PDB file of C-alpha atoms and ligand atoms in Angstrom:
ATOM      1  CA  UNK A   1       0.023   0.028   0.039  1.00 94.00           C
ATOM      2  CA  UNK A   2       1.215   3.471  -0.898  1.00 98.00           C
ATOM      3  CA  UNK A   3       2.443   5.925   1.561  1.00 98.00           C
ATOM      4  CA  UNK A   4       0.443   9.036   1.092  1.00 98.00           C
ATOM      5  CA  UNK A   5       2.215  12.369   1.684  1.00 98.00           C
ATOM      6  CA  UNK A   6       1.029  15.926   1.544  1.00 98.00           C
ATOM      7  CA  UNK A   7       3.202  18.681   0.549  1.00 98.00           C
ATOM      8  CA  UNK A   8       1.725  21.639   2.392  1.00 98.00           C
ATOM      9  CA  UNK A   9       2.366  25.103   3.746  1.00 96.00           C
ATOM     10  CA  UNK A  10      -0.410  27.834   3.273  1.00 95.00           C
ATOM     11  CA  UNK A  11       2.161  30.249   2.507  1.00 95.00           C
ATOM     12  CA  UNK A  12       2.448  30.755  -1.337  1.00 95.00           C
ATOM     13  CA  UNK A  13       5.609  30.266  -3.357  1.00 96.00           C
ATOM     14  CA  UNK A  14       7.615  28.465  -0.744  1.00 96.00           C
ATOM     15  CA  UNK A  15       8.575  25.460  -2.970  1.00 98.00           C
ATOM     16  CA  UNK A  16       5.706  22.908  -2.291  1.00 98.00           C
ATOM     17  CA  UNK A  17       5.358  22.075  -6.035  1.00 98.00           C
ATOM     18  CA  UNK A  18       8.998  22.128  -6.764  1.00 98.00           C
ATOM     19  CA  UNK A  19       9.643  19.812  -3.762  1.00 98.00           C
ATOM     20  CA  UNK A  20       6.717  17.598  -4.446  1.00 98.00           C
ATOM     21  CA  UNK A  21       7.595  17.083  -8.215  1.00 98.00           C
ATOM     22  CA  UNK A  22      11.365  16.756  -8.050  1.00 98.00           C
ATOM     23  CA  UNK A  23      11.351  14.490  -4.851  1.00 98.00           C
ATOM     24  CA  UNK A  24       8.779  12.245  -6.775  1.00 98.00           C
ATOM     25  CA  UNK A  25      11.181  12.146  -9.797  1.00 98.00           C
ATOM     26  CA  UNK A  26      14.230  11.348  -7.823  1.00 98.00           C
ATOM     27  CA  UNK A  27      12.356   8.429  -6.084  1.00 98.00           C
ATOM     28  CA  UNK A  28      11.101   7.173  -9.420  1.00 98.00           C
ATOM     29  CA  UNK A  29      14.646   7.340 -10.751  1.00 98.00           C
ATOM     30  CA  UNK A  30      15.421   4.933  -7.714  1.00 97.00           C
ATOM     31  CA  UNK A  31      12.916   2.513  -8.855  1.00 97.00           C
ATOM     32  CA  UNK A  32      10.000   3.614  -6.610  1.00 98.00           C
ATOM     33  CA  UNK A  33       6.613   3.795  -8.254  1.00 98.00           C
ATOM     34  CA  UNK A  34       5.197   7.274  -7.468  1.00 98.00           C
ATOM     35  CA  UNK A  35       2.010   9.042  -8.234  1.00 98.00           C
ATOM     36  CA  UNK A  36       1.882  12.817  -7.998  1.00 99.00           C
ATOM     37  CA  UNK A  37      -1.559  14.329  -7.457  1.00 99.00           C
ATOM     38  CA  UNK A  38      -1.873  17.858  -8.384  1.00 98.00           C
ATOM     39  CA  UNK A  39      -4.339  19.337  -6.039  1.00 98.00           C
ATOM     40  CA  UNK A  40      -4.112  23.016  -6.794  1.00 98.00           C
ATOM     41  CA  UNK A  41      -6.112  24.806  -9.522  1.00 97.00           C
ATOM     42  CA  UNK A  42      -2.993  26.717 -10.449  1.00 97.00           C
ATOM     43  CA  UNK A  43      -1.850  23.348 -12.106  1.00 98.00           C
ATOM     44  CA  UNK A  44       1.736  23.955 -11.527  1.00 98.00           C
ATOM     45  CA  UNK A  45       2.613  20.322 -10.794  1.00 98.00           C
ATOM     46  CA  UNK A  46       0.812  19.231 -14.000  1.00 98.00           C
ATOM     47  CA  UNK A  47       2.804  21.683 -16.070  1.00 98.00           C
ATOM     48  CA  UNK A  48       6.089  20.685 -14.432  1.00 98.00           C
ATOM     49  CA  UNK A  49       5.229  17.063 -15.556  1.00 98.00           C
ATOM     50  CA  UNK A  50       4.328  17.938 -19.150  1.00 97.00           C
ATOM     51  CA  UNK A  51       0.499  19.055 -19.216  1.00 97.00           C
ATOM     52  CA  UNK A  52       0.279  22.660 -19.885  1.00 96.00           C
ATOM     53  CA  UNK A  53      -3.470  22.836 -20.548  1.00 95.00           C
ATOM     54  CA  UNK A  54      -5.609  23.765 -17.559  1.00 90.00           C
ATOM     55  CA  UNK A  55      -8.887  22.456 -18.876  1.00 90.00           C
ATOM     56  CA  UNK A  56      -8.116  18.731 -19.314  1.00 93.00           C
ATOM     57  CA  UNK A  57     -11.192  16.483 -19.304  1.00 93.00           C
ATOM     58  CA  UNK A  58     -10.069  13.802 -16.873  1.00 97.00           C
ATOM     59  CA  UNK A  59      -8.446  15.687 -13.923  1.00 98.00           C
ATOM     60  CA  UNK A  60      -8.466  15.515 -10.236  1.00 98.00           C
ATOM     61  CA  UNK A  61     -11.553  17.706 -10.330  1.00 98.00           C
ATOM     62  CA  UNK A  62     -13.639  14.965 -12.047  1.00 98.00           C
ATOM     63  CA  UNK A  63     -12.119  12.478  -9.659  1.00 98.00           C
ATOM     64  CA  UNK A  64     -13.249  14.419  -6.727  1.00 98.00           C
ATOM     65  CA  UNK A  65     -16.442  16.044  -7.753  1.00 97.00           C
ATOM     66  CA  UNK A  66     -17.814  13.841 -10.494  1.00 97.00           C
ATOM     67  CA  UNK A  67     -16.619  10.427  -9.021  1.00 97.00           C
ATOM     68  CA  UNK A  68     -14.550   9.666 -12.110  1.00 98.00           C
ATOM     69  CA  UNK A  69     -12.675   6.295 -11.357  1.00 98.00           C
ATOM     70  CA  UNK A  70      -9.440   7.526 -10.097  1.00 98.00           C
ATOM     71  CA  UNK A  71      -7.281   5.374 -12.382  1.00 98.00           C
ATOM     72  CA  UNK A  72      -8.995   6.974 -15.503  1.00 98.00           C
ATOM     73  CA  UNK A  73      -7.224  10.209 -14.429  1.00 98.00           C
ATOM     74  CA  UNK A  74      -3.697   8.746 -14.111  1.00 98.00           C
ATOM     75  CA  UNK A  75      -1.010   9.820 -16.763  1.00 98.00           C
ATOM     76  CA  UNK A  76       2.360   8.444 -17.133  1.00 98.00           C
ATOM     77  CA  UNK A  77       5.174  11.123 -16.923  1.00 98.00           C
ATOM     78  CA  UNK A  78       8.288  11.152 -18.994  1.00 97.00           C
ATOM     79  CA  UNK A  79      10.187   9.259 -16.198  1.00 98.00           C
ATOM     80  CA  UNK A  80       9.599   5.576 -15.970  1.00 97.00           C
ATOM     81  CA  UNK A  81       7.701   4.746 -12.638  1.00 98.00           C
ATOM     82  CA  UNK A  82       6.460   8.410 -12.450  1.00 98.00           C
ATOM     83  CA  UNK A  83       2.839   9.030 -12.804  1.00 98.00           C
ATOM     84  CA  UNK A  84       0.545  11.992 -12.110  1.00 98.00           C
ATOM     85  CA  UNK A  85      -3.197  13.096 -11.960  1.00 98.00           C
ATOM     86  CA  UNK A  86      -3.404  16.587 -13.573  1.00 98.00           C
ATOM     87  CA  UNK A  87      -5.427  19.310 -11.939  1.00 98.00           C
ATOM     88  CA  UNK A  88      -7.668  21.689 -13.888  1.00 97.00           C
ATOM     89  CA  UNK A  89      -8.899  25.269 -13.211  1.00 96.00           C
ATOM     90  CA  UNK A  90     -12.171  23.806 -12.237  1.00 96.00           C
ATOM     91  CA  UNK A  91     -10.657  22.642  -9.080  1.00 97.00           C
ATOM     92  CA  UNK A  92     -10.992  26.377  -7.850  1.00 95.00           C
ATOM     93  CA  UNK A  93     -14.946  25.623  -7.547  1.00 96.00           C
ATOM     94  CA  UNK A  94     -14.334  22.343  -5.820  1.00 96.00           C
ATOM     95  CA  UNK A  95     -14.271  23.856  -2.207  1.00 95.00           C
ATOM     96  CA  UNK A  96     -17.666  25.229  -2.611  1.00 96.00           C
ATOM     97  CA  UNK A  97     -18.955  21.968  -4.180  1.00 96.00           C
ATOM     98  CA  UNK A  98     -17.352  19.828  -1.440  1.00 96.00           C
ATOM     99  CA  UNK A  99     -18.752  22.147   1.264  1.00 96.00           C
ATOM    100  CA  UNK A 100     -22.267  21.223   0.246  1.00 96.00           C
ATOM    101  CA  UNK A 101     -21.836  17.456   1.121  1.00 95.00           C
ATOM    102  CA  UNK A 102     -23.392  16.843   4.387  1.00 93.00           C
ATOM    103  CA  UNK A 103     -21.497  13.728   5.571  1.00 95.00           C
ATOM    104  CA  UNK A 104     -17.813  12.965   4.800  1.00 96.00           C
ATOM    105  CA  UNK A 105     -16.820  15.985   2.842  1.00 97.00           C
ATOM    106  CA  UNK A 106     -13.262  15.860   4.445  1.00 98.00           C
ATOM    107  CA  UNK A 107     -12.624  12.456   3.254  1.00 98.00           C
ATOM    108  CA  UNK A 108     -13.632  12.346  -0.305  1.00 98.00           C
ATOM    109  CA  UNK A 109      -9.960  12.299  -1.540  1.00 98.00           C
ATOM    110  CA  UNK A 110      -9.142   9.509   0.929  1.00 98.00           C
ATOM    111  CA  UNK A 111     -11.898   7.480  -0.654  1.00 98.00           C
ATOM    112  CA  UNK A 112     -10.865   8.217  -4.144  1.00 98.00           C
ATOM    113  CA  UNK A 113      -7.163   7.371  -3.464  1.00 98.00           C
ATOM    114  CA  UNK A 114      -8.043   4.027  -1.801  1.00 98.00           C
ATOM    115  CA  UNK A 115      -9.101   2.890  -5.264  1.00 98.00           C
ATOM    116  CA  UNK A 116      -5.648   2.838  -6.427  1.00 98.00           C
ATOM    117  CA  UNK A 117      -3.373   2.884  -3.405  1.00 97.00           C
ATOM    118  CA  UNK A 118      -2.165  -0.696  -4.014  1.00 98.00           C
ATOM    119  CA  UNK A 119      -0.427   0.369  -7.277  1.00 98.00           C
ATOM    120  CA  UNK A 120       2.172   2.718  -5.827  1.00 98.00           C
ATOM    121  CA  UNK A 121       4.879   3.029  -3.405  1.00 98.00           C
ATOM    122  CA  UNK A 122       4.112   6.514  -2.863  1.00 98.00           C
ATOM    123  CA  UNK A 123       1.269   9.018  -3.532  1.00 98.00           C
ATOM    124  CA  UNK A 124       2.379  12.723  -3.296  1.00 99.00           C
ATOM    125  CA  UNK A 125      -0.197  15.367  -3.065  1.00 99.00           C
ATOM    126  CA  UNK A 126       0.738  18.978  -4.109  1.00 98.00           C
ATOM    127  CA  UNK A 127      -1.576  21.145  -1.987  1.00 98.00           C
ATOM    128  CA  UNK A 128      -2.677  24.640  -2.676  1.00 98.00           C
ATOM    129  CA  UNK A 129      -1.473  27.690  -0.612  1.00 97.00           C
ATOM    130  CA  UNK A 130      -4.299  27.610   1.725  1.00 95.00           C
ATOM    131  CA  UNK A 131      -5.959  25.662   4.554  1.00 95.00           C
ATOM    132  CA  UNK A 132      -9.412  25.222   3.133  1.00 96.00           C
ATOM    133  CA  UNK A 133     -11.354  22.044   2.338  1.00 97.00           C
ATOM    134  CA  UNK A 134      -9.001  20.841  -0.279  1.00 98.00           C
ATOM    135  CA  UNK A 135      -6.077  20.980   2.112  1.00 98.00           C
ATOM    136  CA  UNK A 136      -8.108  19.293   4.766  1.00 98.00           C
ATOM    137  CA  UNK A 137      -8.995  16.509   2.311  1.00 98.00           C
ATOM    138  CA  UNK A 138      -5.252  15.961   1.464  1.00 98.00           C
ATOM    139  CA  UNK A 139      -4.306  15.826   5.074  1.00 98.00           C
ATOM    140  CA  UNK A 140      -7.211  13.400   5.835  1.00 98.00           C
ATOM    141  CA  UNK A 141      -5.940  11.180   2.961  1.00 98.00           C
ATOM    142  CA  UNK A 142      -2.403  11.298   4.126  1.00 98.00           C
ATOM    143  CA  UNK A 143      -0.045   9.244   6.358  1.00 98.00           C
ATOM    144  CA  UNK A 144       2.263  12.254   6.624  1.00 98.00           C
ATOM    145  CA  UNK A 145       2.868  15.774   5.823  1.00 98.00           C
ATOM    146  CA  UNK A 146       6.151  17.454   4.351  1.00 98.00           C
ATOM    147  CA  UNK A 147       6.438  21.202   5.027  1.00 97.00           C
ATOM    148  CA  UNK A 148       8.648  23.164   2.631  1.00 97.00           C
ATOM    149  CA  UNK A 149       9.896  26.371   4.151  1.00 96.00           C
ATOM    150  CA  UNK A 150      11.485  29.130   2.194  1.00 95.00           C
ATOM    151  CA  UNK A 151      14.631  30.384   3.918  1.00 90.00           C
ATOM    152  CA  UNK A 152      13.592  33.989   4.145  1.00 88.00           C
ATOM    153  CA  UNK A 153      12.261  36.634   6.451  1.00 83.00           C
ATOM    154  CA  UNK A 154       8.619  35.709   7.608  1.00 87.00           C
ATOM    155  CA  UNK A 155       9.368  32.051   6.906  1.00 87.00           C
ATOM    156  CA  UNK A 156       7.556  30.888   9.915  1.00 88.00           C
ATOM    157  CA  UNK A 157       4.694  33.382   9.709  1.00 86.00           C
ATOM    158  CA  UNK A 158       1.262  31.474   9.423  1.00 83.00           C
ATOM    159  CA  UNK A 159       3.054  28.239  10.480  1.00 89.00           C
ATOM    160  CA  UNK A 160       1.152  28.154  13.728  1.00 90.00           C
ATOM    161  CA  UNK A 161      -2.237  28.125  11.845  1.00 93.00           C
ATOM    162  CA  UNK A 162      -0.788  25.273   9.664  1.00 95.00           C
ATOM    163  CA  UNK A 163       0.283  23.274  12.721  1.00 95.00           C
ATOM    164  CA  UNK A 164      -3.132  23.993  14.416  1.00 96.00           C
ATOM    165  CA  UNK A 165      -5.001  22.583  11.165  1.00 96.00           C
ATOM    166  CA  UNK A 166      -2.789  19.502  11.288  1.00 97.00           C
ATOM    167  CA  UNK A 167      -3.677  19.015  14.953  1.00 97.00           C
ATOM    168  CA  UNK A 168      -7.372  19.364  14.252  1.00 97.00           C
ATOM    169  CA  UNK A 169      -7.141  16.902  11.450  1.00 98.00           C
ATOM    170  CA  UNK A 170      -5.279  14.456  13.571  1.00 98.00           C
ATOM    171  CA  UNK A 171      -7.961  14.834  16.474  1.00 98.00           C
ATOM    172  CA  UNK A 172     -11.014  14.649  14.514  1.00 97.00           C
ATOM    173  CA  UNK A 173     -10.327  13.075  11.055  1.00 97.00           C
ATOM    174  CA  UNK A 174      -7.078  11.111  10.835  1.00 98.00           C
ATOM    175  CA  UNK A 175      -5.298  10.195  14.094  1.00 98.00           C
ATOM    176  CA  UNK A 176      -2.394   8.733  12.318  1.00 96.00           C
ATOM    177  CA  UNK A 177      -1.363  11.993  10.613  1.00 98.00           C
ATOM    178  CA  UNK A 178       2.278  12.900  11.258  1.00 97.00           C
ATOM    179  CA  UNK A 179       4.706  15.524  10.137  1.00 98.00           C
ATOM    180  CA  UNK A 180       7.218  13.468   8.193  1.00 98.00           C
ATOM    181  CA  UNK A 181       9.525  16.337   7.575  1.00 97.00           C
ATOM    182  CA  UNK A 182      10.411  19.967   6.840  1.00 97.00           C
ATOM    183  CA  UNK A 183      12.537  20.906   4.019  1.00 98.00           C
ATOM    184  CA  UNK A 184      14.323  24.157   3.860  1.00 97.00           C
ATOM    185  CA  UNK A 185      14.185  25.473   0.168  1.00 97.00           C
ATOM    186  CA  UNK A 186      15.827  28.323  -1.709  1.00 97.00           C
ATOM    187  CA  UNK A 187      18.623  28.206   0.910  1.00 96.00           C
ATOM    188  CA  UNK A 188      21.661  30.168   0.697  1.00 94.00           C
ATOM    189  CA  UNK A 189      24.097  28.784   3.194  1.00 89.00           C
ATOM    190  CA  UNK A 190      26.197  31.871   3.089  1.00 92.00           C
ATOM    191  CA  UNK A 191      23.456  34.205   4.072  1.00 93.00           C
ATOM    192  CA  UNK A 192      22.928  35.155   7.788  1.00 93.00           C
ATOM    193  CA  UNK A 193      19.228  35.360   7.165  1.00 92.00           C
ATOM    194  CA  UNK A 194      19.129  31.703   6.086  1.00 93.00           C
ATOM    195  CA  UNK A 195      21.143  30.536   9.056  1.00 93.00           C
ATOM    196  CA  UNK A 196      18.712  32.423  11.276  1.00 93.00           C
ATOM    197  CA  UNK A 197      15.804  30.809   9.630  1.00 93.00           C
ATOM    198  CA  UNK A 198      17.339  27.327   9.986  1.00 95.00           C
ATOM    199  CA  UNK A 199      17.842  27.957  13.787  1.00 95.00           C
ATOM    200  CA  UNK A 200      14.347  29.019  14.237  1.00 94.00           C
ATOM    201  CA  UNK A 201      13.008  26.033  12.138  1.00 96.00           C
ATOM    202  CA  UNK A 202      15.308  23.640  14.202  1.00 96.00           C
ATOM    203  CA  UNK A 203      13.822  25.091  17.340  1.00 95.00           C
ATOM    204  CA  UNK A 204      10.263  24.375  16.307  1.00 94.00           C
ATOM    205  CA  UNK A 205      10.681  21.049  14.386  1.00 96.00           C
ATOM    206  CA  UNK A 206      13.890  19.551  15.813  1.00 97.00           C
ATOM    207  CA  UNK A 207      14.988  16.320  14.004  1.00 96.00           C
ATOM    208  CA  UNK A 208      12.017  16.542  11.607  1.00 97.00           C
ATOM    209  CA  UNK A 209      14.123  19.135   9.575  1.00 98.00           C
ATOM    210  CA  UNK A 210      15.846  17.221   6.702  1.00 98.00           C
ATOM    211  CA  UNK A 211      19.590  17.802   6.742  1.00 98.00           C
ATOM    212  CA  UNK A 212      19.439  18.261   2.955  1.00 98.00           C
ATOM    213  CA  UNK A 213      18.754  21.898   2.102  1.00 98.00           C
ATOM    214  CA  UNK A 214      17.658  22.784  -1.439  1.00 98.00           C
ATOM    215  CA  UNK A 215      19.788  25.775  -2.640  1.00 98.00           C
ATOM    216  CA  UNK A 216      18.347  28.498  -4.717  1.00 97.00           C
ATOM    217  CA  UNK A 217      19.087  27.275  -8.306  1.00 98.00           C
ATOM    218  CA  UNK A 218      17.867  28.822 -11.435  1.00 98.00           C
ATOM    219  CA  UNK A 219      17.600  25.448 -13.214  1.00 98.00           C
ATOM    220  CA  UNK A 220      14.831  24.374 -10.699  1.00 98.00           C
ATOM    221  CA  UNK A 221      12.852  27.465 -11.847  1.00 98.00           C
ATOM    222  CA  UNK A 222      13.449  26.785 -15.516  1.00 98.00           C
ATOM    223  CA  UNK A 223      12.732  23.037 -15.788  1.00 98.00           C
ATOM    224  CA  UNK A 224       8.941  23.572 -15.373  1.00 98.00           C
ATOM    225  CA  UNK A 225       8.635  25.592 -18.362  1.00 98.00           C
ATOM    226  CA  UNK A 226       9.908  22.632 -20.378  1.00 98.00           C
ATOM    227  CA  UNK A 227       7.503  20.499 -18.622  1.00 98.00           C
ATOM    228  CA  UNK A 228      10.138  18.426 -16.980  1.00 98.00           C
ATOM    229  CA  UNK A 229      11.315  17.627 -13.591  1.00 98.00           C
ATOM    230  CA  UNK A 230      14.876  18.986 -12.959  1.00 98.00           C
ATOM    231  CA  UNK A 231      16.412  15.493 -13.322  1.00 98.00           C
ATOM    232  CA  UNK A 232      15.541  15.391 -16.834  1.00 98.00           C
ATOM    233  CA  UNK A 233      16.325  19.137 -17.603  1.00 98.00           C
ATOM    234  CA  UNK A 234      19.771  19.223 -16.170  1.00 98.00           C
ATOM    235  CA  UNK A 235      20.581  16.191 -14.028  1.00 97.00           C
ATOM    236  CA  UNK A 236      23.998  17.636 -12.893  1.00 98.00           C
ATOM    237  CA  UNK A 237      22.804  21.137 -11.603  1.00 98.00           C
ATOM    238  CA  UNK A 238      22.838  22.012  -7.895  1.00 98.00           C
ATOM    239  CA  UNK A 239      19.079  21.687  -7.681  1.00 98.00           C
ATOM    240  CA  UNK A 240      18.861  18.096  -9.205  1.00 98.00           C
ATOM    241  CA  UNK A 241      21.752  17.023  -7.062  1.00 98.00           C
ATOM    242  CA  UNK A 242      19.945  18.375  -3.832  1.00 98.00           C
ATOM    243  CA  UNK A 243      16.617  16.718  -4.687  1.00 98.00           C
ATOM    244  CA  UNK A 244      18.503  13.403  -5.323  1.00 98.00           C
ATOM    245  CA  UNK A 245      20.304  13.817  -1.928  1.00 98.00           C
ATOM    246  CA  UNK A 246      16.806  14.615  -0.374  1.00 98.00           C
ATOM    247  CA  UNK A 247      15.467  11.259  -1.875  1.00 98.00           C
ATOM    248  CA  UNK A 248      18.304   9.314  -0.305  1.00 98.00           C
ATOM    249  CA  UNK A 249      17.689  11.011   3.063  1.00 98.00           C
ATOM    250  CA  UNK A 250      13.975  10.453   2.829  1.00 98.00           C
ATOM    251  CA  UNK A 251      14.540   6.715   2.280  1.00 97.00           C
ATOM    252  CA  UNK A 252      17.234   6.487   4.825  1.00 97.00           C
ATOM    253  CA  UNK A 253      14.734   7.825   7.383  1.00 96.00           C
ATOM    254  CA  UNK A 254      12.376   4.970   6.388  1.00 95.00           C
ATOM    255  CA  UNK A 255       9.813   7.390   5.055  1.00 94.00           C
TER     256      UNK A 255
HETATM  257  P1  ATP B 301       2.263  27.951  -4.571  1.00 54.95           P
HETATM  258  O1  ATP B 301       1.926  28.349  -3.140  1.00 54.95           O
HETATM  259  O2  ATP B 301       1.933  29.154  -5.563  1.00 54.95           O
HETATM  260  O3  ATP B 301       1.712  26.737  -4.895  1.00 54.95           O
HETATM  261  P2  ATP B 301       4.655  26.661  -4.276  1.00 54.95           P
HETATM  262  O4  ATP B 301       4.877  26.670  -2.639  1.00 54.95           O
HETATM  263  O5  ATP B 301       4.271  25.400  -4.814  1.00 54.95           O
HETATM  264  O6  ATP B 301       3.886  27.897  -4.657  1.00 54.95           O
HETATM  265  P3  ATP B 301       6.815  26.636  -6.122  1.00 54.95           P
HETATM  266  O7  ATP B 301       5.823  26.949  -7.167  1.00 54.95           O
HETATM  267  O8  ATP B 301       7.468  25.399  -6.066  1.00 54.95           O
HETATM  268  O9  ATP B 301       6.229  27.063  -4.784  1.00 54.95           O
HETATM  269  O10 ATP B 301       7.972  27.754  -6.178  1.00 54.95           O
HETATM  270  C1  ATP B 301       7.795  29.210  -6.248  1.00 54.95           C
HETATM  271  C2  ATP B 301       8.632  29.589  -7.412  1.00 54.95           C
HETATM  272  O11 ATP B 301      10.020  29.658  -7.028  1.00 54.95           O
HETATM  273  C3  ATP B 301       8.410  29.069  -8.637  1.00 54.95           C
HETATM  274  O12 ATP B 301       8.700  29.967  -9.651  1.00 54.95           O
HETATM  275  C4  ATP B 301       9.807  28.024  -8.659  1.00 54.95           C
HETATM  276  O13 ATP B 301      10.166  27.714  -9.932  1.00 54.95           O
HETATM  277  C5  ATP B 301      10.842  28.760  -7.875  1.00 54.95           C
HETATM  278  N1  ATP B 301      11.633  27.904  -6.973  1.00 54.95           N
HETATM  279  C6  ATP B 301      11.156  27.001  -6.147  1.00 54.95           C
HETATM  280  N2  ATP B 301      12.361  26.462  -5.601  1.00 54.95           N
HETATM  281  C7  ATP B 301      13.363  27.147  -6.145  1.00 54.95           C
HETATM  282  C8  ATP B 301      14.840  26.928  -5.934  1.00 54.95           C
HETATM  283  N3  ATP B 301      15.346  26.074  -5.006  1.00 54.95           N
HETATM  284  N4  ATP B 301      15.653  27.873  -6.619  1.00 54.95           N
HETATM  285  C9  ATP B 301      15.186  28.664  -7.471  1.00 54.95           C
HETATM  286  N5  ATP B 301      13.847  28.794  -7.718  1.00 54.95           N
HETATM  287  C10 ATP B 301      12.884  28.110  -7.015  1.00 54.95           C
HETATM  288 MG1   MG B 302       2.559  25.091  -5.828  1.00 54.95          MG
END
């Protein structure tokens, strides 16, 4: 059965999608079968994996709101063993649609992923930058959360709300939910600011913080515009090396 992991932080632009897609790609290159679920109406994970259209017919929206069999929305990515379910701009309306369900609105995604979870080692959910019903569905479906944090001023702002949401999901919806790790992204080891953020993050999360830091690397920002994970775009760049090291650390922690 797949380990299901949400990549979540309600702060925007911190590296959720970049981490979700590139860690998934690095694990797939190591022979793991990985499914990425794009759970954000911005469709960034979909485009990073090669689907640039935002109005596809069989997307996570149809899976969630029209009960499309989950396997019908799964696509093969360019890397062997890597699969994805694209998002669509329609997902923007899904929160409202879900909110009208009387019983079980928080567990719809969980039920839909149960249809296919035998087929993968990992299912990664790329969450939107909010703590609404979509994120609650992702957390309810997950065994763990990985929180990417950008190494900048205000990095920890809003984090207490995020931790509180995780606590509530754990209490009422998914008692086994755990924080699997915190990844520092866009990290500049020479900057005082980044060191300060690291210290603060270590104070809050201790050994949950991955030792591997993701440096700021232009190749990571360029790769999605070619519809590729960085490992295919420039496998020797610092960003690709970092995500490959993160995958090794992830596996060595037994995640
Ligand atoms: P959103 O909240 O909008 O979903 P996000 O948290 O998913 O954003 P990303 O989309 O992964 O964040 O990253 C934000 C921007 O920063 C993107 O343009 C991405 O290409 C770029 N980026 C992410 N990580 C790095 C990095 N390590 N080095 C350079 N650029 C990066
Ligand atoms: Mg994103």
